[in-house]
Amino acid sequence: MATEDFNQQLKTDKDKGQIDNVVKDIYKQLADDFPKSGQDGSPYTTDYGAAKKFLQDNKLLPGLELIGLDDKPDKNGVGLQVTDSGSGHKETYTIDPNTGIGRSNDGLIQAMVMPDGKIQRFEYSADGKLTGVIDGSGKSYTIDQTTGKSKYYDEANEQWVTTPGKFSLDQKTGAITITNDNGTREVHQVDGSIVKYNDNQKDKDGNPLVVEVGFAYDPTNKNSRGTMKFDYDKDGNLTSVRDQQGATWTKNADNKWQSDKVGADGKPIVSDADFSVDNQGAVTIRHKNSRETYHADGSKEKVTMVGDPVTSTVDVITDRAGHLTEIKGSNGSNIKVTYNGDKESVVVTPDGTYTRKENTWEFKDNENKVSTVISVNAFAADGSVVISTAEGQIVYKNGTKTFVPSAKQGGDK
């Protein structure tokens, strides 16, 4: 089905109340699964049934109020144009499938697709000043140009209510900052993460202390990763941590972190780990031989000391969807993994590059010799990459490479 037919079908279903939720995942999926190969010259040629099934399988119905899809990508070939009249005005903008941000031709952010699938919209004066915000639920806020604060009309009490924080929008990143009268400041990112600062108290480098981190929405499990809160003494030293499960950790008499929860033995839980949080909201938990850093956007980094005595370190990095993206070894054994959706597409190893083809993988070694392998899989749980060949398995893990021959080669599977 040509793009214009597909778009018309979407509009028809919209009129019938059947298609209300079109989120950035749809644009990306259409681009990935239905490539620009239409013989009629249209940018996207799709099978409507397959596209609709994708919407249903991913539970993307209903939600957003996008009226129509233009069959032309933006001037850079990225994203699809949307004509939006859900808030009572009409504006055409391009949604970038990678960021979920929709911009008009003048570069101003007109809308953002939030992690829960709802759209947040923005309104401007003729000279480009932000004048209003319509949140995902449809509530409209007016921005006071003098104070920077927003206000909304409380219909139940028939009065205007002014919010306590000054509102600002970063036109480059889409980050929303709310600066409250009590000295706290919240930075909301498009990925759903929130970092809250206490501007009245600084660390030793003069940066405001982070008092709360709301981790980004998990795109794989479709839920929130939770919130951590932090308290400090007058010198800026961390004194209390409240984790995502609701447990509060404080230092005991032995200077170890102790939970207010008890274990199976009825005794308070004590950890040998140490907590810290940087001014970007990245939380690091340090153990004796490893450390884990949880970034506000949902990505994670784990560094492990290898050997006894320690001879090297291995740094395993996962993205916000939980995909293993990089292994960095202090001995130079670096590996990078890129994905097409949830599937590994290219894996770069010290020995060469593996590239996914239709039903197999192609391997090009460092001398440009080409061969094929059966499969390549990256495992975030243990930080390993496994290449399956006819002869056996090549395993990259903990900065080392091992080969396990197949049974027919006289080894163990």
Coordinates of C-alpha atoms in Angstrom, one line a residue:
M1 CA 0.0 0.0 0.0
A2 CA 1.4 3.4 -1.0
T3 CA 2.1 6.0 1.7
E4 CA -0.8 8.2 0.8
D5 CA -3.2 5.2 1.0
F6 CA -1.7 4.3 4.4
N7 CA -2.0 7.8 5.7
Q8 CA -5.6 8.1 4.5
Q9 CA -6.5 4.9 6.2
L10 CA -4.9 6.3 9.4
K11 CA -7.0 9.4 9.1
T12 CA -10.2 7.4 8.4
D13 CA -9.6 5.3 11.5
K14 CA -8.9 8.5 13.5
D15 CA -12.3 9.8 12.4
K16 CA -13.8 6.5 13.6
G17 CA -12.0 6.9 17.0
Q18 CA -9.9 3.8 16.4
I19 CA -6.5 5.4 15.9
D20 CA -5.7 8.0 18.6
N21 CA -2.1 7.1 19.6
V22 CA 0.8 7.7 17.3
V23 CA 4.1 7.8 19.2
K24 CA 7.6 8.1 18.1
D25 CA 8.1 4.3 18.2
I26 CA 5.7 4.1 15.3
Y27 CA 7.8 6.4 13.2
K28 CA 10.9 4.5 14.0
Q29 CA 9.3 1.1 13.4
L30 CA 7.8 2.3 10.1
A31 CA 11.2 3.5 9.0
D32 CA 12.9 0.2 10.1
D33 CA 10.3 -2.3 9.0
F34 CA 8.9 -0.6 5.9
P35 CA 11.9 1.0 4.2
K36 CA 11.9 3.7 1.5
S37 CA 11.5 1.3 -1.4
G38 CA 8.2 2.2 -2.9
Q39 CA 8.1 1.8 -6.7
D40 CA 5.7 4.7 -6.8
G41 CA 8.4 6.9 -5.5
S42 CA 6.8 7.5 -2.1
P43 CA 9.1 7.8 0.9
Y44 CA 7.4 5.0 2.7
T45 CA 5.5 2.1 1.2
T46 CA 3.8 0.0 3.8
D47 CA 1.4 -2.8 4.4
Y48 CA -1.4 -1.2 6.5
G49 CA -2.4 -4.4 8.2
A50 CA 1.2 -5.0 9.4
A51 CA 1.5 -1.4 10.6
K52 CA -1.8 -1.6 12.4
K53 CA -0.8 -4.9 14.0
F54 CA 2.4 -3.2 15.2
L55 CA 0.3 -0.5 16.9
Q56 CA -1.9 -3.1 18.6
D57 CA 0.9 -5.5 19.6
N58 CA 2.7 -2.6 21.3
K59 CA -0.4 -1.3 23.0
L60 CA -0.1 2.1 21.4
L61 CA -3.9 2.6 21.1
P62 CA -5.3 4.9 22.2
G63 CA -3.6 8.1 23.5
L64 CA -2.2 10.9 21.5
E65 CA -4.2 13.3 19.3
L66 CA -2.3 13.4 16.1
I67 CA -4.6 14.3 13.2
G68 CA -2.6 13.4 10.1
L69 CA 0.6 12.0 8.7
D70 CA 2.3 13.8 5.8
D71 CA 4.0 11.4 3.4
K72 CA 7.1 13.6 3.2
P73 CA 10.0 13.4 5.7
D74 CA 11.7 16.6 6.7
K75 CA 14.4 18.2 4.7
N76 CA 17.0 16.0 6.3
G77 CA 15.0 12.8 5.6
V78 CA 14.4 12.3 9.3
G79 CA 11.0 11.8 10.9
L80 CA 7.6 12.4 9.6
Q81 CA 5.6 15.6 9.5
V82 CA 2.5 15.9 11.7
T83 CA -0.4 18.3 11.4
D84 CA -1.7 18.8 14.9
S85 CA -5.0 20.5 15.8
G86 CA -5.6 18.7 19.1
S87 CA -5.2 21.8 21.2
G88 CA -7.5 24.1 19.2
H89 CA -4.8 25.4 16.9
K90 CA -3.1 24.1 13.8
E91 CA 0.6 23.6 13.5
T92 CA 2.7 21.5 11.3
Y93 CA 6.0 20.1 12.7
T94 CA 8.4 17.3 12.2
I95 CA 8.8 14.6 14.9
D96 CA 12.3 13.3 15.1
P97 CA 12.0 9.5 15.7
N98 CA 15.2 9.5 17.8
T99 CA 14.2 12.2 20.2
G100 CA 10.4 12.4 20.1
I101 CA 10.7 16.2 19.7
G102 CA 8.5 18.0 17.1
R103 CA 9.8 21.2 15.7
S104 CA 8.2 23.8 13.3
N105 CA 10.2 25.2 10.4
D106 CA 11.6 28.0 12.5
G107 CA 13.2 25.4 14.9
L108 CA 10.9 26.0 17.8
I109 CA 9.8 23.0 19.8
Q110 CA 6.1 22.6 19.2
A111 CA 5.5 19.2 20.8
M112 CA 7.3 16.4 22.6
V113 CA 6.2 12.7 22.7
M114 CA 6.6 11.7 26.3
P115 CA 7.6 8.2 27.4
D116 CA 4.0 7.3 28.3
G117 CA 2.9 8.1 24.8
K118 CA 1.2 11.4 25.5
I119 CA 2.1 14.6 23.8
Q120 CA 3.1 17.8 25.5
R121 CA 2.6 20.9 23.4
F122 CA 3.9 24.4 23.4
E123 CA 2.6 27.8 22.2
Y124 CA 4.5 30.9 21.3
S125 CA 4.0 34.6 20.7
A126 CA 4.7 36.1 17.3
D127 CA 8.3 37.0 18.4
G128 CA 9.0 33.4 19.5
K129 CA 8.5 33.7 23.3
L130 CA 7.0 30.7 25.1
T131 CA 3.4 31.7 26.2
G132 CA 1.7 28.4 26.9
V133 CA 2.0 24.7 27.6
I134 CA -0.6 22.0 27.1
D135 CA 0.3 18.8 29.0
G136 CA -0.4 15.3 28.1
S137 CA -3.8 15.3 29.8
G138 CA -4.9 18.4 27.9
K139 CA -4.6 20.9 30.8
S140 CA -3.6 24.3 29.5
Y141 CA -1.0 26.5 31.3
T142 CA -0.3 30.1 30.5
I143 CA 3.3 31.4 31.0
D144 CA 3.5 34.8 32.7
Q145 CA 6.0 36.8 30.7
T146 CA 7.1 38.9 33.8
T147 CA 7.6 36.2 36.4
G148 CA 8.1 33.2 34.2
K149 CA 5.6 31.2 36.2
S150 CA 2.7 29.3 34.7
K151 CA -0.9 29.5 35.7
Y152 CA -4.0 27.4 34.9
Y153 CA -7.7 27.9 35.3
D154 CA -9.3 25.8 38.0
E155 CA -12.7 25.2 36.6
A156 CA -14.1 23.6 39.8
N157 CA -13.3 26.7 41.9
E158 CA -13.6 29.2 38.9
Q159 CA -10.3 30.8 39.6
W160 CA -6.7 31.1 38.2
V161 CA -4.0 29.2 40.0
T162 CA -0.3 30.2 39.8
T163 CA 2.2 27.3 40.1
P164 CA 5.1 27.9 42.5
G165 CA 7.9 27.4 40.0
K166 CA 9.4 29.4 37.2
F167 CA 9.1 27.5 33.9
S168 CA 11.7 27.4 31.1
L169 CA 12.2 25.2 28.0
D170 CA 15.6 24.4 26.5
Q171 CA 15.0 24.7 22.8
K172 CA 18.2 22.6 22.0
T173 CA 17.5 19.5 24.2
G174 CA 13.8 19.8 25.1
A175 CA 14.7 19.9 28.8
I176 CA 12.1 21.6 31.0
T177 CA 13.4 23.4 34.1
I178 CA 11.1 24.4 37.0
T179 CA 12.8 26.7 39.5
N180 CA 10.8 26.8 42.7
D181 CA 10.6 29.6 45.2
N182 CA 12.1 27.4 48.0
G183 CA 15.4 27.1 46.2
T184 CA 14.9 23.7 44.6
R185 CA 15.1 23.2 40.9
E186 CA 13.8 20.4 38.8
V187 CA 15.1 19.4 35.3
H188 CA 12.7 17.2 33.3
Q189 CA 14.2 15.5 30.2
V190 CA 12.2 14.1 27.3
D191 CA 13.2 10.6 28.2
G192 CA 11.2 11.0 31.4
S193 CA 14.1 11.5 33.8
I194 CA 13.9 14.2 36.5
V195 CA 16.9 15.5 38.5
K196 CA 16.0 17.8 41.4
Y197 CA 18.6 20.2 42.9
N198 CA 18.9 22.2 46.1
D199 CA 20.4 25.5 44.8
N200 CA 20.9 26.7 48.4
Q201 CA 23.5 24.0 49.1
K202 CA 26.6 23.3 47.1
D203 CA 29.2 20.6 46.9
K204 CA 33.0 21.2 47.3
D205 CA 33.2 22.2 43.6
G206 CA 30.4 24.7 43.9
N207 CA 27.7 22.7 42.2
P208 CA 24.2 22.5 43.7
L209 CA 23.5 19.2 45.5
V210 CA 21.2 16.7 43.9
V211 CA 18.4 15.8 46.3
E212 CA 16.3 13.6 44.0
V213 CA 16.7 11.5 40.9
G214 CA 13.7 10.1 39.0
F215 CA 15.1 7.6 36.5
A216 CA 13.9 7.6 32.9
Y217 CA 11.0 5.6 31.7
D218 CA 12.0 2.0 30.8
P219 CA 11.1 1.6 27.0
T220 CA 11.4 -2.2 27.2
N221 CA 9.2 -2.9 30.2
K222 CA 7.0 0.2 29.6
N223 CA 7.3 1.4 33.2
S224 CA 9.1 3.8 35.6
R225 CA 12.5 2.9 37.0
G226 CA 11.7 4.6 40.3
T227 CA 13.1 7.5 42.3
M228 CA 16.0 7.9 44.7
K229 CA 16.3 10.7 47.3
F230 CA 19.4 12.1 49.1
D231 CA 20.1 14.1 52.3
Y232 CA 23.3 15.8 53.3
D233 CA 24.9 17.4 56.3
K234 CA 25.9 21.1 56.4
D235 CA 29.2 20.3 54.7
G236 CA 27.6 18.6 51.8
N237 CA 28.4 15.0 52.8
L238 CA 25.8 12.4 51.9
T239 CA 24.0 11.2 55.1
S240 CA 20.9 9.4 53.8
V241 CA 19.8 7.6 50.7
R242 CA 16.2 6.5 49.9
D243 CA 16.3 3.8 47.2
Q244 CA 13.7 2.8 44.5
Q245 CA 12.2 0.2 46.8
G246 CA 11.5 2.7 49.6
A247 CA 14.3 1.6 51.9
T248 CA 16.3 4.4 53.6
W249 CA 20.0 3.9 54.1
T250 CA 22.1 5.7 56.7
K251 CA 25.6 5.3 58.2
N252 CA 25.8 3.1 61.3
A253 CA 28.4 3.2 64.1
D254 CA 30.8 1.2 61.9
N255 CA 30.5 3.8 59.1
K256 CA 28.6 1.3 56.9
W257 CA 25.4 1.9 55.1
Q258 CA 22.5 0.3 57.0
S259 CA 18.9 0.0 55.8
D260 CA 15.8 0.6 57.8
K261 CA 14.5 -2.7 56.5
V262 CA 15.5 -6.0 58.1
G263 CA 16.6 -9.2 56.4
A264 CA 15.3 -12.8 56.7
D265 CA 17.2 -13.1 60.0
G266 CA 15.3 -10.2 61.5
K267 CA 18.4 -8.0 61.6
P268 CA 19.0 -4.7 59.8
I269 CA 20.5 -5.1 56.3
V270 CA 24.0 -3.7 56.2
S271 CA 25.9 -3.1 52.9
D272 CA 29.7 -3.0 52.3
A273 CA 29.0 -0.7 49.3
D274 CA 29.2 3.0 49.2
F275 CA 26.8 5.5 47.6
S276 CA 27.5 8.7 45.7
V277 CA 25.7 10.9 43.2
D278 CA 27.1 13.4 40.8
N279 CA 25.7 16.8 39.7
Q280 CA 24.1 15.1 36.6
G281 CA 22.1 12.7 38.8
A282 CA 24.3 9.7 38.1
V283 CA 24.2 7.4 41.1
T284 CA 27.3 5.2 41.7
I285 CA 27.4 2.2 44.1
R286 CA 31.0 1.1 44.9
H287 CA 31.8 -2.4 46.0
K288 CA 35.2 -3.9 46.9
N289 CA 36.0 -5.1 43.4
S290 CA 33.4 -3.3 41.2
R291 CA 31.3 -0.2 40.8
E292 CA 28.0 0.4 39.1
T293 CA 26.8 3.8 37.8
Y294 CA 23.1 4.3 37.1
H295 CA 22.5 7.3 34.9
A296 CA 19.3 9.3 35.1
D297 CA 18.4 8.4 31.5
G298 CA 18.3 4.7 32.4
S299 CA 21.7 3.7 31.0
K300 CA 24.2 1.8 33.2
E301 CA 27.9 1.4 33.5
K302 CA 29.6 -1.4 35.5
V303 CA 33.3 -1.5 36.1
T304 CA 34.8 -4.8 37.4
M305 CA 38.4 -5.4 38.6
V306 CA 39.6 -8.6 37.1
G307 CA 42.2 -11.0 38.5
D308 CA 43.7 -11.7 42.0
P309 CA 45.7 -9.7 42.3
V310 CA 43.9 -7.2 40.0
T311 CA 45.5 -7.1 36.6
S312 CA 42.9 -5.2 34.6
T313 CA 39.4 -3.6 34.6
V314 CA 36.4 -4.2 32.4
D315 CA 33.8 -1.5 31.8
V316 CA 30.4 -2.8 30.6
I317 CA 28.0 -0.2 29.3
T318 CA 24.2 -0.7 28.6
D319 CA 21.8 1.8 27.1
R320 CA 18.5 2.9 28.6
A321 CA 16.7 -0.1 26.9
G322 CA 19.1 -2.5 28.6
H323 CA 21.1 -3.4 25.5
L324 CA 24.8 -4.1 25.9
T325 CA 26.5 -1.4 23.8
E326 CA 30.1 -1.4 24.8
I327 CA 32.8 -3.4 26.6
K328 CA 35.9 -1.5 27.4
G329 CA 38.9 -3.4 28.8
S330 CA 42.0 -1.7 30.2
N331 CA 44.0 -4.2 28.1
G332 CA 42.6 -2.7 24.9
S333 CA 40.0 -5.4 24.3
N334 CA 37.2 -3.0 23.3
I335 CA 33.9 -4.1 21.8
K336 CA 31.1 -2.0 20.4
V337 CA 27.5 -3.2 19.6
T338 CA 24.9 -1.3 17.6
Y339 CA 21.3 -2.3 17.2
N340 CA 18.4 -2.2 14.7
G341 CA 15.5 -2.1 17.1
D342 CA 16.2 -4.8 19.7
K343 CA 18.4 -6.8 17.4
E344 CA 22.2 -6.6 17.2
S345 CA 23.2 -5.3 13.8
V346 CA 26.9 -4.5 13.9
V347 CA 29.5 -5.8 16.4
V348 CA 33.1 -4.4 16.3
T349 CA 35.7 -6.6 18.1
P350 CA 39.5 -6.5 18.3
D351 CA 39.6 -9.2 15.6
G352 CA 37.2 -7.5 13.1
T353 CA 33.6 -6.5 12.4
Y354 CA 30.5 -8.7 12.4
T355 CA 27.5 -7.3 10.3
R356 CA 24.1 -8.9 10.3
K357 CA 22.7 -9.9 6.9
E358 CA 19.3 -11.3 6.2
N359 CA 19.7 -14.9 7.6
T360 CA 23.3 -14.9 8.7
W361 CA 26.3 -12.7 9.8
E362 CA 29.2 -11.5 7.8
F363 CA 32.6 -11.3 9.4
K364 CA 35.4 -9.0 8.0
D365 CA 38.7 -9.4 9.8
N366 CA 41.3 -6.8 10.2
E367 CA 42.9 -7.8 6.9
N368 CA 39.5 -7.4 5.1
K369 CA 39.0 -11.1 4.6
V370 CA 35.3 -12.0 4.6
S371 CA 33.6 -15.1 6.0
T372 CA 30.2 -15.9 7.5
V373 CA 29.2 -17.0 11.0
I374 CA 25.9 -18.4 12.3
S375 CA 24.9 -15.8 14.9
V376 CA 26.2 -13.0 17.2
N377 CA 24.5 -12.2 20.5
A378 CA 25.3 -9.6 23.2
F379 CA 24.3 -10.3 26.8
A380 CA 24.0 -7.4 29.2
A381 CA 23.5 -9.6 32.2
D382 CA 27.0 -10.9 32.3
G383 CA 28.7 -8.4 29.9
S384 CA 29.5 -11.0 27.2
V385 CA 29.4 -11.3 23.4
V386 CA 29.0 -14.8 21.9
I387 CA 29.7 -15.6 18.3
S388 CA 28.4 -18.9 17.1
T389 CA 30.3 -20.6 14.2
A390 CA 30.2 -24.0 12.6
E391 CA 33.3 -24.9 14.6
G392 CA 32.1 -23.6 17.9
Q393 CA 31.6 -20.5 20.0
I394 CA 33.9 -17.4 20.4
V395 CA 33.2 -15.7 23.7
Y396 CA 34.3 -12.2 24.7
K397 CA 34.0 -11.7 28.4
N398 CA 35.9 -9.9 31.2
G399 CA 38.4 -8.6 28.8
T400 CA 39.4 -12.0 27.4
K401 CA 38.5 -14.1 24.4
T402 CA 37.9 -17.8 24.6
F403 CA 36.9 -20.5 22.1
V404 CA 34.6 -23.4 22.9
P405 CA 34.7 -26.0 20.1
S406 CA 31.5 -27.7 19.1
A407 CA 30.9 -31.4 19.9
K408 CA 31.8 -32.5 16.4
Q409 CA 35.1 -30.8 16.9
G410 CA 35.8 -32.9 20.0
G411 CA 34.8 -30.2 22.5
D412 CA 31.9 -29.4 24.7
K413 CA 29.0 -27.3 23.5

